[in-house]
Amino acid sequence: MASWLPETLFEIVGQGPAPSKDYYQLLVTRSQVIFRWWKISLRSEYRSTKPGEAKESHEEFLENSHLQVQIALIFGARILDYVFNLCEGKFDFLEQLSDNLLLNIISYLDLEDIARLSQTSRRFAQLCMSDELWEKVVQSACDTITPDMRALATDIGWRQMFFTNKLQLQRQLRKRKQRQESQGNSKF
């Protein structure tokens, strides 16, 4: 199953904790953990410092407490735990799927499940709140979507349209049509 995974499993970049200006990259591939750093300093003795790199196999990383502490200090304990899981072969296959594929899958979930999924990670929160998802949900709930409904959804958002009751939607569609007609009449 690991052969389905891309070569790069995880990558994160960031600046060291204040007052440091140093820049770091952590890259986890199928076989290695690569940690890179760039020293940023105004002090003359550090200006000529070259970037550094540590490459270790997953097994070596799991035994290197010094590197683990550095990663925890720079990127936090959650990232260190995630890298540990990757090195131990515990992959999160959902994270590897494209947004379009995930949106298709999520669109089949019940509303309660969408709400729960949105609380699991930042990525799923963004996907669960996206107009693309709610457009799919509205399309599956409605027999037909008129051009007026599509225009209204563009104005107020597909999620808002889904949660608005029919009477309110009809009222909003009527108001929108009246506005367009009055604007059309004022042009002449």
Short mmCIF file of C-alpha atoms in Angstrom, two decimals:
data_model
loop_
_atom_site.label_atom_id
_atom_site.label_comp_id
_atom_site.label_asym_id
_atom_site.label_seq_id
_atom_site.Cartn_x
_atom_site.Cartn_y
_atom_site.Cartn_z
CA MET A 1 0.00 0.00 0.00
CA ALA A 2 2.92 2.34 0.64
CA SER A 3 3.67 2.22 -3.10
CA TRP A 4 0.50 4.28 -3.66
CA LEU A 5 2.05 7.10 -1.68
CA PRO A 6 3.86 9.97 -3.39
CA GLU A 7 7.60 10.29 -2.86
CA THR A 8 7.12 13.28 -0.54
CA LEU A 9 4.87 12.33 2.38
CA PHE A 10 5.07 15.59 4.30
CA GLU A 11 6.75 18.98 4.10
CA ILE A 12 6.70 21.99 6.37
CA VAL A 13 8.77 25.16 6.46
CA GLY A 14 9.03 27.87 9.06
CA GLN A 15 11.06 30.25 11.11
CA GLY A 16 12.60 29.30 14.42
CA PRO A 17 11.09 30.54 17.68
CA ALA A 18 11.79 34.19 18.58
CA PRO A 19 14.24 35.84 18.69
CA SER A 20 15.69 33.53 16.04
CA LYS A 21 15.42 34.55 12.40
CA ASP A 22 16.68 31.16 11.20
CA TYR A 23 14.63 29.37 8.57
CA TYR A 24 13.90 25.62 8.62
CA GLN A 25 12.47 22.94 6.34
CA LEU A 26 11.34 19.48 7.34
CA LEU A 27 10.72 16.99 4.56
CA VAL A 28 9.60 13.39 5.02
CA THR A 29 9.94 11.12 2.00
CA ARG A 30 9.08 7.44 1.69
CA SER A 31 12.52 6.49 3.01
CA GLN A 32 14.09 9.56 4.67
CA VAL A 33 13.58 12.45 7.04
CA ILE A 34 15.39 15.53 5.73
CA PHE A 35 15.90 18.52 8.02
CA ARG A 36 17.37 21.71 6.50
CA TRP A 37 18.30 25.02 8.08
CA TRP A 38 19.44 28.44 6.98
CA LYS A 39 21.07 30.69 9.59
CA ILE A 40 19.92 34.30 9.29
CA SER A 41 22.00 36.74 11.28
CA LEU A 42 23.27 40.30 11.13
CA ARG A 43 26.32 39.34 13.17
CA SER A 44 29.42 39.23 11.03
CA GLU A 45 30.68 35.91 12.44
CA TYR A 46 27.51 34.12 11.20
CA ARG A 47 27.15 35.82 7.81
CA SER A 48 29.22 33.24 5.97
CA THR A 49 27.44 30.27 7.58
CA LYS A 50 26.25 27.88 4.91
CA PRO A 51 22.87 26.16 4.98
CA GLY A 52 22.82 22.79 6.74
CA GLU A 53 21.09 19.53 6.12
CA ALA A 54 20.53 16.32 8.07
CA LYS A 55 19.28 13.25 6.20
CA GLU A 56 18.29 10.14 8.09
CA SER A 57 16.37 6.99 7.38
CA HIS A 58 13.07 6.59 9.19
CA GLU A 59 14.66 4.11 11.61
CA GLU A 60 17.59 6.46 12.36
CA PHE A 61 15.19 9.36 12.96
CA LEU A 62 13.18 7.35 15.48
CA GLU A 63 16.38 6.89 17.52
CA ASN A 64 17.77 10.44 17.17
CA SER A 65 16.40 12.31 20.18
CA HIS A 66 18.52 15.41 19.42
CA LEU A 67 16.87 15.91 16.03
CA GLN A 68 13.46 15.15 17.51
CA VAL A 69 13.91 17.88 20.13
CA GLN A 70 14.93 20.40 17.44
CA ILE A 71 11.84 19.58 15.38
CA ALA A 72 9.57 19.84 18.41
CA LEU A 73 11.05 23.24 19.34
CA ILE A 74 10.69 24.65 15.84
CA PHE A 75 7.49 23.04 14.53
CA GLY A 76 5.76 21.84 17.71
CA ALA A 77 4.89 18.53 19.35
CA ARG A 78 1.96 17.80 16.99
CA ILE A 79 4.26 17.90 13.94
CA LEU A 80 6.79 15.69 15.72
CA ASP A 81 4.03 13.16 16.51
CA TYR A 82 2.88 13.23 12.89
CA VAL A 83 6.43 12.62 11.61
CA PHE A 84 6.81 9.79 14.15
CA ASN A 85 3.66 8.16 12.76
CA LEU A 86 4.92 8.49 9.19
CA CYS A 87 8.28 6.94 10.14
CA GLU A 88 6.48 4.07 11.87
CA GLY A 89 4.43 3.40 8.71
CA LYS A 90 1.18 4.88 10.02
CA PHE A 91 0.03 6.84 6.98
CA ASP A 92 -3.00 9.07 6.74
CA PHE A 93 -4.23 8.12 3.29
CA LEU A 94 -7.07 10.67 3.37
CA GLU A 95 -4.52 13.48 3.57
CA GLN A 96 -2.97 12.23 0.32
CA LEU A 97 -6.23 12.52 -1.69
CA SER A 98 -6.90 15.55 -3.87
CA ASP A 99 -9.39 18.20 -2.78
CA ASN A 100 -11.72 17.37 -5.69
CA LEU A 101 -11.87 13.71 -4.75
CA LEU A 102 -12.42 14.55 -1.07
CA LEU A 103 -15.21 16.99 -2.00
CA ASN A 104 -16.94 14.24 -3.97
CA ILE A 105 -16.69 11.86 -1.02
CA ILE A 106 -17.81 14.45 1.54
CA SER A 107 -20.83 15.40 -0.58
CA TYR A 108 -22.32 11.95 0.16
CA LEU A 109 -22.09 12.38 3.95
CA ASP A 110 -24.99 13.30 6.22
CA LEU A 111 -25.03 16.87 7.51
CA GLU A 112 -24.05 15.76 11.02
CA ASP A 113 -21.06 13.89 9.62
CA ILE A 114 -19.98 16.92 7.58
CA ALA A 115 -20.13 19.01 10.77
CA ARG A 116 -18.02 16.46 12.66
CA LEU A 117 -15.52 16.11 9.82
CA SER A 118 -15.06 19.88 9.71
CA GLN A 119 -13.73 19.73 13.27
CA THR A 120 -10.95 17.22 12.55
CA SER A 121 -8.41 19.42 10.77
CA ARG A 122 -7.92 22.80 9.15
CA ARG A 123 -7.99 21.24 5.69
CA PHE A 124 -11.30 19.45 6.31
CA ALA A 125 -12.77 22.59 7.87
CA GLN A 126 -11.98 24.51 4.68
CA LEU A 127 -13.37 21.74 2.48
CA CYS A 128 -16.55 21.42 4.56
CA MET A 129 -17.19 25.17 4.36
CA SER A 130 -16.33 25.48 0.66
CA ASP A 131 -18.84 26.63 -1.93
CA GLU A 132 -17.82 23.70 -4.15
CA LEU A 133 -19.06 21.20 -1.55
CA TRP A 134 -22.31 23.01 -0.86
CA GLU A 135 -23.01 23.38 -4.57
CA LYS A 136 -22.79 19.58 -4.85
CA VAL A 137 -25.03 19.17 -1.79
CA VAL A 138 -27.63 21.59 -3.18
CA GLN A 139 -27.54 19.90 -6.59
CA SER A 140 -28.13 16.50 -4.99
CA ALA A 141 -31.03 17.89 -2.89
CA CYS A 142 -32.78 19.83 -5.69
CA ASP A 143 -34.39 18.48 -8.83
CA THR A 144 -33.37 21.47 -10.93
CA ILE A 145 -31.34 24.58 -10.37
CA THR A 146 -32.51 27.54 -12.39
CA PRO A 147 -30.14 30.24 -13.64
CA ASP A 148 -31.76 32.62 -11.11
CA MET A 149 -31.02 30.20 -8.28
CA ARG A 150 -27.43 29.82 -9.50
CA ALA A 151 -27.02 33.62 -9.59
CA LEU A 152 -28.47 33.93 -6.08
CA ALA A 153 -26.09 31.21 -4.85
CA THR A 154 -23.21 33.19 -6.35
CA ASP A 155 -24.37 36.22 -4.34
CA ILE A 156 -25.09 34.61 -0.99
CA GLY A 157 -23.07 31.38 -1.21
CA TRP A 158 -24.18 27.80 -1.78
CA ARG A 159 -24.02 26.92 1.94
CA GLN A 160 -26.28 29.82 2.86
CA MET A 161 -28.63 28.85 0.07
CA PHE A 162 -28.84 25.27 1.35
CA PHE A 163 -29.72 26.36 4.89
CA THR A 164 -32.24 29.02 3.83
CA ASN A 165 -35.84 27.82 3.81
CA LYS A 166 -37.87 27.75 0.58
CA LEU A 167 -40.02 30.78 1.37
CA GLN A 168 -37.01 32.95 2.13
CA LEU A 169 -35.29 31.76 -1.05
CA GLN A 170 -38.35 32.58 -3.14
CA ARG A 171 -38.51 36.03 -1.54
CA GLN A 172 -34.80 36.62 -2.21
CA LEU A 173 -35.16 35.45 -5.80
CA ARG A 174 -38.12 37.82 -6.32
CA LYS A 175 -36.21 40.77 -4.82
CA ARG A 176 -33.16 39.96 -6.95
CA LYS A 177 -35.31 39.81 -10.10
CA GLN A 178 -37.01 43.12 -9.22
CA ARG A 179 -33.61 44.76 -8.65
CA GLN A 180 -32.37 43.54 -12.01
CA GLU A 181 -35.51 44.76 -13.75
CA SER A 182 -35.29 48.18 -12.10
CA GLN A 183 -31.61 48.45 -13.02
CA GLY A 184 -32.47 47.39 -16.57
CA ASN A 185 -35.21 50.04 -16.80
CA SER A 186 -32.95 52.75 -15.40
CA LYS A 187 -30.38 52.15 -18.15
CA PHE A 188 -32.84 53.32 -20.82
#
